[in-house]
Coordinates of C-alpha atoms in Angstrom, one line a residue:
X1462 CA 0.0 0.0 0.0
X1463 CA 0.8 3.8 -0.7
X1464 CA 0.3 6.8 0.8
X1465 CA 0.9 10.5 -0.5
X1466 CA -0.1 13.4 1.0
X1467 CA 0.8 15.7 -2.1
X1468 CA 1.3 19.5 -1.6
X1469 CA 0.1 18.9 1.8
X1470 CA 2.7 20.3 4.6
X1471 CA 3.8 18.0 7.9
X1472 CA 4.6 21.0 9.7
X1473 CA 1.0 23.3 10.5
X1474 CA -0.9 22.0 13.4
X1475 CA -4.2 23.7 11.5
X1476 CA -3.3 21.3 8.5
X1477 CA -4.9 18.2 8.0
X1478 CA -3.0 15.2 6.6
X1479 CA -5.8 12.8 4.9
X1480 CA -3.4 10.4 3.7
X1481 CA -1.5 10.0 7.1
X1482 CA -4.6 9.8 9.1
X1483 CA -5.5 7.2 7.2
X1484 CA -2.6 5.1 7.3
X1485 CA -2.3 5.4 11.3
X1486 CA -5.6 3.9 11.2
X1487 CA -5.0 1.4 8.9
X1488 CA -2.0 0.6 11.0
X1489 CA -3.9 0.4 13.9
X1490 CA -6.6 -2.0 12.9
X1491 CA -4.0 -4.3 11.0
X1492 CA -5.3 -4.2 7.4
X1493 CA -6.2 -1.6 4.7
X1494 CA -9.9 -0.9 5.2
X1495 CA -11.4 -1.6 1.9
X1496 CA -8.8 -4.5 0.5
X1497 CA -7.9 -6.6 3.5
X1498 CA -4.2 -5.9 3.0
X1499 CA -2.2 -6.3 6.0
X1500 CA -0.7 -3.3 7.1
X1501 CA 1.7 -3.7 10.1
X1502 CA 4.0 -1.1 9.8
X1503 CA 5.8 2.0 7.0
X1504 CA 8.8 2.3 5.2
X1505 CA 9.8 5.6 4.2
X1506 CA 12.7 7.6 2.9
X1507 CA 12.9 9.7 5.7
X1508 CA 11.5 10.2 9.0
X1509 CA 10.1 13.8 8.1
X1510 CA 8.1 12.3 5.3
X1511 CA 6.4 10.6 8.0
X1512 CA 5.7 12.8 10.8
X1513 CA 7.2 16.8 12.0
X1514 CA 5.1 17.8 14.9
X1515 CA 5.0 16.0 18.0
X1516 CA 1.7 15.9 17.8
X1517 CA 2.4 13.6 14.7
X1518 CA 5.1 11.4 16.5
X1519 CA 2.9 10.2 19.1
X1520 CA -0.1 9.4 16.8
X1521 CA 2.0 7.5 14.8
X1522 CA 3.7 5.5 17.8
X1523 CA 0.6 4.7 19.4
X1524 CA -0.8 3.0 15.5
X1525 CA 2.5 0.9 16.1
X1526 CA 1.8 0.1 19.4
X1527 CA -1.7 -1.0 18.9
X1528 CA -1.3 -3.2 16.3
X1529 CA 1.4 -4.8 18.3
X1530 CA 5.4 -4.2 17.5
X1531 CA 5.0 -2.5 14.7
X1532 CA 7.6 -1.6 12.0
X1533 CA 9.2 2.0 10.9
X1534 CA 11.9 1.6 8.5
X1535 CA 13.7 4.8 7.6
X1536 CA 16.3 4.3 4.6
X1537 CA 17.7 0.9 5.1
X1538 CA 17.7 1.5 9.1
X1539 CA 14.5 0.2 11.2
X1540 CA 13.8 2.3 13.7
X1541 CA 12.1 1.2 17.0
X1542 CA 9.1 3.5 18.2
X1543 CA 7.7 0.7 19.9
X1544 CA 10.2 -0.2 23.0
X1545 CA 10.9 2.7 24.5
X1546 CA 15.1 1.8 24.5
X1547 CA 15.9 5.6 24.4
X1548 CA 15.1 5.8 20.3
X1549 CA 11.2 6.9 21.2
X1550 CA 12.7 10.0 23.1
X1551 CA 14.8 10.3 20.1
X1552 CA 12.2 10.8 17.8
X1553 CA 10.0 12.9 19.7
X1554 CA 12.9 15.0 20.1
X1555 CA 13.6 15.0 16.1
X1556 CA 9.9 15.8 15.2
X1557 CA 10.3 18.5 17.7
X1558 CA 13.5 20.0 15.8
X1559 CA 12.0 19.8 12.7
X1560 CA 9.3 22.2 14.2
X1561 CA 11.3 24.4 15.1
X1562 CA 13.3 24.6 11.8
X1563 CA 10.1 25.4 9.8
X1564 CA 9.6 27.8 12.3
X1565 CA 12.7 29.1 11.4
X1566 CA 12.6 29.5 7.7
X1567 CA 9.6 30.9 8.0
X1568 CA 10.7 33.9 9.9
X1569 CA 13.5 33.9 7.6
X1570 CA 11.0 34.0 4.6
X1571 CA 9.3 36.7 6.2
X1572 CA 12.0 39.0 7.2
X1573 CA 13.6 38.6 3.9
X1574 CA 10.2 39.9 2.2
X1575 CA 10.8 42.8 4.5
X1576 CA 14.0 43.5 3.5
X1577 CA 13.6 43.8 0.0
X1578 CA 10.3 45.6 0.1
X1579 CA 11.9 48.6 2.3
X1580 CA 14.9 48.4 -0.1
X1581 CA 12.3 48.8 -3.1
X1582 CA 14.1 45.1 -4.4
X1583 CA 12.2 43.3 -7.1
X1584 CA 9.2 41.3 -6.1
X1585 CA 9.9 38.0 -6.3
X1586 CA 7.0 36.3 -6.5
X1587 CA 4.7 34.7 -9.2
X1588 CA 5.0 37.1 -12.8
X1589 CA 2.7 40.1 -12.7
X1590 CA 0.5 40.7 -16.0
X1591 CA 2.2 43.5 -17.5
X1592 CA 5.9 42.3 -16.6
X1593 CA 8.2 39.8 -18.0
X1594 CA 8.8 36.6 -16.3
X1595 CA 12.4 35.0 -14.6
X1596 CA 14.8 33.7 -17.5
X1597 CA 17.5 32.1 -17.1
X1598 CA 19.2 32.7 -20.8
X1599 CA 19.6 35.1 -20.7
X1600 CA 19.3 36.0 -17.2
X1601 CA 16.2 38.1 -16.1
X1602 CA 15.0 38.9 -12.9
X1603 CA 11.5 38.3 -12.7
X1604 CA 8.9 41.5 -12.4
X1605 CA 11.3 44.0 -13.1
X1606 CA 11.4 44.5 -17.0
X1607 CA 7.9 45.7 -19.0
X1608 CA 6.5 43.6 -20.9
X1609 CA 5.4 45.7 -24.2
X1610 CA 2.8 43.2 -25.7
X1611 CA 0.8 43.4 -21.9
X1612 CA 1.6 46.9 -20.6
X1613 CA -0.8 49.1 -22.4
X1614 CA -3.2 46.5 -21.5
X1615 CA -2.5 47.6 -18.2
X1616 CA -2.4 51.0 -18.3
X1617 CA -6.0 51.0 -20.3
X1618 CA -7.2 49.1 -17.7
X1619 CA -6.0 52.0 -15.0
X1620 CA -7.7 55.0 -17.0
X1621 CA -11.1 53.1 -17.5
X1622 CA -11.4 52.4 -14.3
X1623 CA -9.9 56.3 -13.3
X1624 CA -13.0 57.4 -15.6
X1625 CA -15.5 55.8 -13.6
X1626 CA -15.7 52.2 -15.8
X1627 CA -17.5 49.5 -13.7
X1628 CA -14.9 46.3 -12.8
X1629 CA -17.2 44.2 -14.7
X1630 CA -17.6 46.4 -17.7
X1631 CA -13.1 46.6 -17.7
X1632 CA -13.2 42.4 -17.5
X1633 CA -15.7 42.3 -20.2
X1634 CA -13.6 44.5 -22.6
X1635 CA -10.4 42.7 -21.8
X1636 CA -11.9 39.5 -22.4
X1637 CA -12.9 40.6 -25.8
X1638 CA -9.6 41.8 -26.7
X1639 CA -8.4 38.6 -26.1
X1640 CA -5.7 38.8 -23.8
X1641 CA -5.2 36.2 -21.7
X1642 CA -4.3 36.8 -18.1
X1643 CA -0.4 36.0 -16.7
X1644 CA -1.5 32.4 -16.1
X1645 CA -2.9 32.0 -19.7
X1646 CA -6.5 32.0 -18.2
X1647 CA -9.7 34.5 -18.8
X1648 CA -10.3 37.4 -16.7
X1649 CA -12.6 37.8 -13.7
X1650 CA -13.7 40.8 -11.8
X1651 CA -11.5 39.8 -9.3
X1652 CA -8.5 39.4 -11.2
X1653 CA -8.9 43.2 -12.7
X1654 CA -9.7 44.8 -9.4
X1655 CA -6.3 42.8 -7.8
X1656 CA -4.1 44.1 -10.2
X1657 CA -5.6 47.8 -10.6
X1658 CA -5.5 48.6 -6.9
X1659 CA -2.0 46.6 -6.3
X1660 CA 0.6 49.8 -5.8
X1661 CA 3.3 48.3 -8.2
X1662 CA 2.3 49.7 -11.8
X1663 CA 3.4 52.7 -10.1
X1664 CA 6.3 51.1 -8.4
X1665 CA 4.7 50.5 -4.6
X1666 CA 4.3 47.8 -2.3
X1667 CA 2.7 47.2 0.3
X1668 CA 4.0 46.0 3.6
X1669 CA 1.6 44.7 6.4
X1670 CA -1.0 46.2 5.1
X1671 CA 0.6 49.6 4.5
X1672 CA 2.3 50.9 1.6
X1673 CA 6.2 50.7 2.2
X1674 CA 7.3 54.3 3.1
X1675 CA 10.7 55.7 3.6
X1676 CA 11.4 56.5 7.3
X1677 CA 12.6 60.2 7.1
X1678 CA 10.2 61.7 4.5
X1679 CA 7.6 59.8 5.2
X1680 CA 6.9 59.2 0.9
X1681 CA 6.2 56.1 -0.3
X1682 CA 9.1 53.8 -1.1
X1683 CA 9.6 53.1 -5.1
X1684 CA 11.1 50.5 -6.5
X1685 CA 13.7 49.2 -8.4
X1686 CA 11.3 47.6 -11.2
X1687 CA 10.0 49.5 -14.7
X1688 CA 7.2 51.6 -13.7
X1689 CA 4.3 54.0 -15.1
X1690 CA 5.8 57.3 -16.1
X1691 CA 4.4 60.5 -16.8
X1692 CA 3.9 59.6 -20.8
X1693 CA 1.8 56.5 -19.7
X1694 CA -0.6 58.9 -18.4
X1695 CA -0.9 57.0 -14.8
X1696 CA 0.2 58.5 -11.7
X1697 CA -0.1 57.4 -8.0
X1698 CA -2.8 60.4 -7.1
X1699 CA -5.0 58.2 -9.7
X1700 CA -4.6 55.2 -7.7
X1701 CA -5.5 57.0 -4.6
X1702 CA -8.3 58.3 -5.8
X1703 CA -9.1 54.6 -7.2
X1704 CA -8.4 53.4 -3.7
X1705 CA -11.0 55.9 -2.3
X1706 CA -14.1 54.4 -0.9
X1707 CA -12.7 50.8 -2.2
X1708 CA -12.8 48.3 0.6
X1709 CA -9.6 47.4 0.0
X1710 CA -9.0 44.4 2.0
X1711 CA -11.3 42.4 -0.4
X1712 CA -9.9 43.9 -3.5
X1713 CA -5.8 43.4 -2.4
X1714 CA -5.2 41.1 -0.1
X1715 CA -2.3 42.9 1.5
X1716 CA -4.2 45.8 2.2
X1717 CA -5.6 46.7 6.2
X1718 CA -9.1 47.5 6.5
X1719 CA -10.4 51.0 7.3
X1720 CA -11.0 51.8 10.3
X1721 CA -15.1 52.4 9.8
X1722 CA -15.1 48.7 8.8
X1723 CA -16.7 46.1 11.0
X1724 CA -14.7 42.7 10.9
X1725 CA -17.1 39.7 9.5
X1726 CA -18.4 37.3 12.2
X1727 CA -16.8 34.7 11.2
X1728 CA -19.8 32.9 10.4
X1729 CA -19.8 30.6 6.7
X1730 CA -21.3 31.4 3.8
X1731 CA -24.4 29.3 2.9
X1732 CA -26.3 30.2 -0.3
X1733 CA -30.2 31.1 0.4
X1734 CA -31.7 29.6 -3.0
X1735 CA -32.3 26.5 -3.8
X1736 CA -31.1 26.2 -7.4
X1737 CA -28.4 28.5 -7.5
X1738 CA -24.8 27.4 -8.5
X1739 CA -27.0 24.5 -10.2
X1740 CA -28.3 26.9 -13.2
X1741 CA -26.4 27.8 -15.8
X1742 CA -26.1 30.7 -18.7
X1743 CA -27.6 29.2 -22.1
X1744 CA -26.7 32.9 -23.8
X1745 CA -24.6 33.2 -26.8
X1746 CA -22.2 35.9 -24.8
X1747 CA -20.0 38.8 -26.8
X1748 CA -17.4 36.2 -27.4
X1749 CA -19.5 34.1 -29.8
X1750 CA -19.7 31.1 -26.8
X1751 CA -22.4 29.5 -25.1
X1752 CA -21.8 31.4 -21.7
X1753 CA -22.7 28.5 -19.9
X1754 CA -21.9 30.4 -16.4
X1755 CA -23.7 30.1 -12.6
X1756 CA -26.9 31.7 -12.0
X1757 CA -26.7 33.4 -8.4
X1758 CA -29.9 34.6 -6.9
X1759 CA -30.4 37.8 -6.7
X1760 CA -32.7 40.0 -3.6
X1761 CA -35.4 41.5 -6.1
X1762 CA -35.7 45.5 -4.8
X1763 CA -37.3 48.9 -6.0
X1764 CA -39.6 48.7 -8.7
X1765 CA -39.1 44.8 -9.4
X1766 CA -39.7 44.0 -5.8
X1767 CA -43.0 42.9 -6.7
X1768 CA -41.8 40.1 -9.3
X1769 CA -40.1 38.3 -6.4
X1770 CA -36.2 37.4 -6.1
X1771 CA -34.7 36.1 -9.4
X1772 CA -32.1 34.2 -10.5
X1773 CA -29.2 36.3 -13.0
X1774 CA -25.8 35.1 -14.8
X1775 CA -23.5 37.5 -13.3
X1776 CA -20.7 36.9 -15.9
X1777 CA -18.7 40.1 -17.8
X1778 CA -18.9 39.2 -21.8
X1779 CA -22.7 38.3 -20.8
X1780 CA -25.8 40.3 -21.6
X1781 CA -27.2 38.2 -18.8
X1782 CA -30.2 35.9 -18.5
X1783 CA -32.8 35.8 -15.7
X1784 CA -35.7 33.8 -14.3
X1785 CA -37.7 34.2 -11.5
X1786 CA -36.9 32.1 -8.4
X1787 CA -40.3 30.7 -7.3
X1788 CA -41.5 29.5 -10.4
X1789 CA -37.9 28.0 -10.9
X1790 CA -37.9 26.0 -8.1
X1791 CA -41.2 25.0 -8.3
X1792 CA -41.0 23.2 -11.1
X1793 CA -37.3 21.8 -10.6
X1794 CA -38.7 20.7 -7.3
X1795 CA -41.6 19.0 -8.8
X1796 CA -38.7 17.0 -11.1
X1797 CA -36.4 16.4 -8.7
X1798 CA -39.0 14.7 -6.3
X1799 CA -40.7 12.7 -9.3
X1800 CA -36.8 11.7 -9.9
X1801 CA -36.4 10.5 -6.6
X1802 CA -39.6 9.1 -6.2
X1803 CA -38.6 6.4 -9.6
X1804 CA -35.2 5.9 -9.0
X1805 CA -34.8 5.5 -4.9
X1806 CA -37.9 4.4 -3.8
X1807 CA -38.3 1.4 -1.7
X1808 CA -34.4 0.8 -1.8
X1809 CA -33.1 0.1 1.4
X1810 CA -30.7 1.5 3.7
X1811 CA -27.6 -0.8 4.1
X1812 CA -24.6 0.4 6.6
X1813 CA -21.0 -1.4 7.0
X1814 CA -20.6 -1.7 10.1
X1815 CA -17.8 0.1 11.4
X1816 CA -14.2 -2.4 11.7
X1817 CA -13.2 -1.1 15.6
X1818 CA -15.9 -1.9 17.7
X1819 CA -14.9 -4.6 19.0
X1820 CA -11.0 -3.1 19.6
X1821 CA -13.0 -0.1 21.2
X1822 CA -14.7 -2.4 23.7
X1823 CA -11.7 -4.0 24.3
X1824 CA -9.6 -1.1 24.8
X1825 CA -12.2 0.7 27.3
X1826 CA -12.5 -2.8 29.4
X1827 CA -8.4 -2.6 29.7
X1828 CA -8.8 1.0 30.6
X1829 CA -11.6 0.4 33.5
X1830 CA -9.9 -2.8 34.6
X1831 CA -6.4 -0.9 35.5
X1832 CA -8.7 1.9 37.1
X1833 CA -10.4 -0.9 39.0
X1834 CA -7.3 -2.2 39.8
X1835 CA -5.7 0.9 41.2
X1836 CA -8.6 1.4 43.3
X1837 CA -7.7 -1.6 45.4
X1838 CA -4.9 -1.5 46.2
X1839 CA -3.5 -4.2 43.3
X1840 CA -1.6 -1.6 40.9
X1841 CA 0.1 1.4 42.2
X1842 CA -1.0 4.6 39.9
X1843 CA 3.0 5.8 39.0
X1844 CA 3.3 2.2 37.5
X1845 CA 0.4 2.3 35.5
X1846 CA 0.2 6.2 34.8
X1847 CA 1.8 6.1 31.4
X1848 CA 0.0 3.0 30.3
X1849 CA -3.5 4.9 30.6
X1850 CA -2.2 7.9 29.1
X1851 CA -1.7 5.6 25.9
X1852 CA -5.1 3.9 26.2
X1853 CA -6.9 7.4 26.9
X1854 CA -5.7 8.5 23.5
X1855 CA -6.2 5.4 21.3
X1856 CA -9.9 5.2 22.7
X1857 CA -10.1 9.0 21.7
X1858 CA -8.6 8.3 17.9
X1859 CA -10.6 5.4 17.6
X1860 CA -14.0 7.1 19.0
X1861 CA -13.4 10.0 16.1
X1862 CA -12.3 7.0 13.5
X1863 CA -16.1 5.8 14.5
X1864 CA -17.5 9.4 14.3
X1865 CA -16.1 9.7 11.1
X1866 CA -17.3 6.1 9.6
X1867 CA -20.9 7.0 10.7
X1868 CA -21.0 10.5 9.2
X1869 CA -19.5 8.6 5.5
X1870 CA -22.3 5.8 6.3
X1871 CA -24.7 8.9 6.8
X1872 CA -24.0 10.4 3.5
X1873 CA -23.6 7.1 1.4
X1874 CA -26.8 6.4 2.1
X1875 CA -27.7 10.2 1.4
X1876 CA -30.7 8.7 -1.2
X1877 CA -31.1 4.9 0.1
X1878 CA -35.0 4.5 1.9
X1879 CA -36.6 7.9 0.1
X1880 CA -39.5 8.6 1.2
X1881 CA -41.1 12.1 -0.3
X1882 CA -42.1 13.0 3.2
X1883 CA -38.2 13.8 4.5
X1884 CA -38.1 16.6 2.1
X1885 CA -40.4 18.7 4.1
X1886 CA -38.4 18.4 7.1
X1887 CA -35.0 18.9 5.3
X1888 CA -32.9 22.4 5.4
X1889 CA -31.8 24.0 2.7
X1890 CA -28.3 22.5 2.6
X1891 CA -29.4 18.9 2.9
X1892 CA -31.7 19.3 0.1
X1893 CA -28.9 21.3 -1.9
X1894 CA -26.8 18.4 -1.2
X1895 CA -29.3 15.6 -2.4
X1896 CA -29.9 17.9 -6.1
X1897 CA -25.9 18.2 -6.4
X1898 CA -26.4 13.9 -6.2
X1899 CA -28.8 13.7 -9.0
X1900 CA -28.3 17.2 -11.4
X1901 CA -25.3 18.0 -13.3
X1902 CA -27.0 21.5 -14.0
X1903 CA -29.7 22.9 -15.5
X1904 CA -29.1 25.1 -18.8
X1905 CA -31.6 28.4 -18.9
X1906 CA -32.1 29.2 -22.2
X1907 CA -32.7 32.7 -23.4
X1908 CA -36.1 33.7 -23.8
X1909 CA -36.9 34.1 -27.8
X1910 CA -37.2 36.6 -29.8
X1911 CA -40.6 38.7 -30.0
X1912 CA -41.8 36.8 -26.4
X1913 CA -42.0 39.3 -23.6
X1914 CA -39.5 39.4 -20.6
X1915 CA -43.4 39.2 -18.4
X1916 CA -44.8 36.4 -20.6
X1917 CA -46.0 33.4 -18.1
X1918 CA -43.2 31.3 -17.0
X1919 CA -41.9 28.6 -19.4
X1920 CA -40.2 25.8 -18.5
X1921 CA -39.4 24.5 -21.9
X1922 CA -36.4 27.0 -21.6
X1923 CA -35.2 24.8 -19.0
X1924 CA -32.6 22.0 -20.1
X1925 CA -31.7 19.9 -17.6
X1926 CA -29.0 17.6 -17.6
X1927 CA -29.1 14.3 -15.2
X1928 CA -26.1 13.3 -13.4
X1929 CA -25.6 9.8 -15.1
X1930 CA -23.2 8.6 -12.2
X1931 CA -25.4 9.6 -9.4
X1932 CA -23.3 9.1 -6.5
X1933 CA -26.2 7.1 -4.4
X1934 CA -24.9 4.3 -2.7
X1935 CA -23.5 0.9 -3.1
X1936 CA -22.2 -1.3 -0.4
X1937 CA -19.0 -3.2 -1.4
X1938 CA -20.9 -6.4 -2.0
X1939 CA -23.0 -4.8 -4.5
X1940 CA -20.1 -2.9 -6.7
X1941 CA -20.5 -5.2 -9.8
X1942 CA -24.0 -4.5 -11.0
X1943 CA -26.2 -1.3 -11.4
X1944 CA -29.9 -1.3 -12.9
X1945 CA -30.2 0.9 -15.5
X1946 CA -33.3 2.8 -13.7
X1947 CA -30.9 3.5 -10.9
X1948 CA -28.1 4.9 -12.8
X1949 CA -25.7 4.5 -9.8
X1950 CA -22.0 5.3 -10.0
X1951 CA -19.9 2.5 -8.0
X1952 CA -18.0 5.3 -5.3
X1953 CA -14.8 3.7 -3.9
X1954 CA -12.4 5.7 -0.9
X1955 CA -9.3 6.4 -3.0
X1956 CA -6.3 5.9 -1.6
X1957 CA -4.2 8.6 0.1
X1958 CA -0.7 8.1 0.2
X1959 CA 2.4 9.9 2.9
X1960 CA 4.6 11.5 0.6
X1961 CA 7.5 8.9 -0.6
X1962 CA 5.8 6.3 2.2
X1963 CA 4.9 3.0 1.7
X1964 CA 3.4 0.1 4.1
X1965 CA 4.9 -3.3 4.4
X1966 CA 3.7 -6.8 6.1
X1967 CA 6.3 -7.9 7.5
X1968 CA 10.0 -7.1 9.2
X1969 CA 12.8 -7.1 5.9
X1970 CA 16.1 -7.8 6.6
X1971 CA 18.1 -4.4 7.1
X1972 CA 19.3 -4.3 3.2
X1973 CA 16.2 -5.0 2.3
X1974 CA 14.2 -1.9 3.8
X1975 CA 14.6 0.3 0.9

């Protein structure tokens, strides 16, 4: 078996490793969950590949421990986490290092940004649109030298927006022009607004969410990279008056937010219609292409109020299309349900059961009987303190492997057992997530020509497409066949391998344990 977590660091507590989780528990229990593969230990190239954080270390000694000696071959060296022999404070100590060094470098990383920024260096990050890239032959810094074919691009992009252009109207003109972007892609809103408030096309840079200025005058801090002059017609009072009454923090992510700002809550964004993110543009849009974008519902105010809340393709080489909400959903509704009704009716609910519970049990009984036996006098509490420590946190990583298994039983059988009447009860998020199981999308097609935008709501104009691998559930017994009614796609757990890690069955000799 394999592991790899790619692009996925060992060295943020906030981070979670899916591929390293998964193999401690694999370890733990013995086998791989869905194959039966015996997994009693990992061979890796290198003991950071494995585990940084102590946090890490100890999660991955106690999968050893529990599935009883348990291997760790670094290189051709096997390592013993199991006996404490002096090597288990050796490793702790060694994850702990590795902390520290990450720690390190960053702080390095940072104060080296600082550096340069004061000293107006060259930015050295991904290429800017409107700059040449890094070159090695010949040598180019990266950011620092125009590039011709992108900066009047740029600079028209400045004015417009100077002269009171809306972003979306700027993204929809560059779009047509048919410049791409610096990563070869289309523009967005987004994209526009980052680089037209980012300080740099007039040679600032911003610093902790304040522009870079010198210490003694107090001016802002230019830099060492090709700039807007005078003949481009952009200056730095432009871009302040550009920056006035932006909320900057949304529009450049370096930027602080104003002091009349309120911080968000914190709370997560849920969408409030039913069918939005589902729809999609059927407009030929300004670029001669099926726009084929998200509808996003809209609040319906002023004079429309009246006509309810509607749904609207938001893109910038759109015209836009639009339908009213209720109607909408009442009628995508009314197929979704009938969909259901056919298709997942009368199936029943099957759950694995879950492959710990009986290592649970066991491991609570161990834990009350050395409680049981301290209370009378049999054990003495120093001798057994470390041993409950252990058990206390397996029983807590296996309670959350059980949490886990239920919540993935939950939504595998997201569809099995329908019964119309639990859509009543449902909240808008369960019911979102049941439509993303069954719809692809659902294409709005503009309303034809010589038909009025208040003719009676038509749902011919609707096209909507059926998810042909509807992820509702099969247990592993049943991955073979699928009725055609049912249209079911078999969903297996990939795999998730830690990076250059493999798991082996049994002890190789030492030159073996590459």
């Amino acid at each position: 078996m394999h592991y790899e977590d790619n692009n996925v660091t060992a060295a943020k507590r906030e981070v979670v490793r899916p591929a390293f989780v998964q193999m401690c528990r694999d370890i733990t229990h013995g086998q791989e969950e869905e194959t039966g593969i015996p997994v009693r230990g990992c061979v890796a190239v290198e003991q950071e590949r494995v585990y940084r954080l102590p946090r890490d270390f100890i999660a991955f000694q106690d999968a050893l421990v529990m599935v009883g000696d348990g291997i760790f071959i670094e290189g051709k060296s096997c390592m013993d986490l199991v006996n404490d022999h002096g090597t288990t404070i050796a490793g702790l100590v060694t994850s702990g290092t590795g902390d520290a060094e990450v720690k390190k470098m960053r702080k390095r990383t940072v104060r080296n940004a600082a550096d340069r920024a004061e000293e107006g260096k060259v930015y050295g990050g991904p290429r800017r649109f409107g700059w040449l890239g890094a070159s090695r032959d010949p040598f180019r810094l990266g950011n620092k030298y125009k590039d011709k074919a992108e900066w009047d691009y740029l600079i028209l992009m400045i004015r417009a927006r100077y002269a009171g252009r809306s972003w979306r109207g700027i993204t929809g003109d560059m779009n047509k022009t048919g410049v791409t972007t610096a990563r070869g892609g289309r523009w967005t809103e987004q994209a526009v607004k980052g680089l037209v408030t980012n300080p740099a096309w007039w040679g600032g840079r911003i610093l902790d969410g304040e522009l870079v200025t010198d210490s003694n005058t107090g001016e802002p801090v230019i830099g060492e990279w090709d700039h807007a002059k005078k003949e481009d017609g952009v200056t730095y009072e432009m871009w302040q008056s550009i920056m006035t009454g932006v909320n900057a923090n949304r529009l450049h992510r370096g930027m602080q937010r104003g002091e009349a700002e309120t911080q968000p809550t914190g709370e997560f964004r849920t969408r409030a219609y039913l069918f939005s993110g589902v729809l999609r543009c059927g407009r030929i849009n300004d670029l001669g292409e099926t726009c084929y974008a998200k509808l996003t519902g809209n609040k319906a105010t002023g004079k429309n109020a009246k006509y309810g809340d509607y749904y609207r393709c938001g893109d910038a080489n759109c015209r836009g299309i639009g339908r009213r909400v209720v109607p909408v959903d009442e009628f995508l509704e009314g197929l979704t349900l009938a969909y259901l009704d056919k298709h997942f009716s009368g199936t029943k609910v099957k759950t694995i059961p879950w492959r710990g519970k009986e290592k649970l049990a066991g491991l609570r009984k161990q834990r009350r009987d050395i409680k049981e036996s301290v209370a009378c006098g049999e054990a003495d509490w120093s001798d057994v303190h470390d041993l409950l420590t252990r058990l206390s946190r397996n029983i807590k990583s296996l309670e959350q492997e059980e949490k886990d298994h239920l919540k993935a039983e939950a939504k595998r059988n997201l569809l099995r057992g329908w019964n119309r009447r639990k859509w009543g009860g449902m909240e808008l998020e369960e019911k979102r997530e049941i439509i993303a199981h069954i719809l692809t999308s659902v294409v709005v097609l503009p309303i034809p020509e010589g038909v009025s935008d208040k003719a009676p709501f038509d749902p011919t104009l609707l096209k909507v497409l059926w998810r042909k691998d509807s992820p509702a559930t099969k247990s592993k017994g049943e991955r073979g066949a699928q009725t055609p009614d049912q249209d079911q796609a078999v969903q297996t757990r990939p795999l998730h391998p830690v990076s250059s890690c493999a798991v082996v069955t049994a002890p190789p000799r030492p030159h073996e344990g590459r």
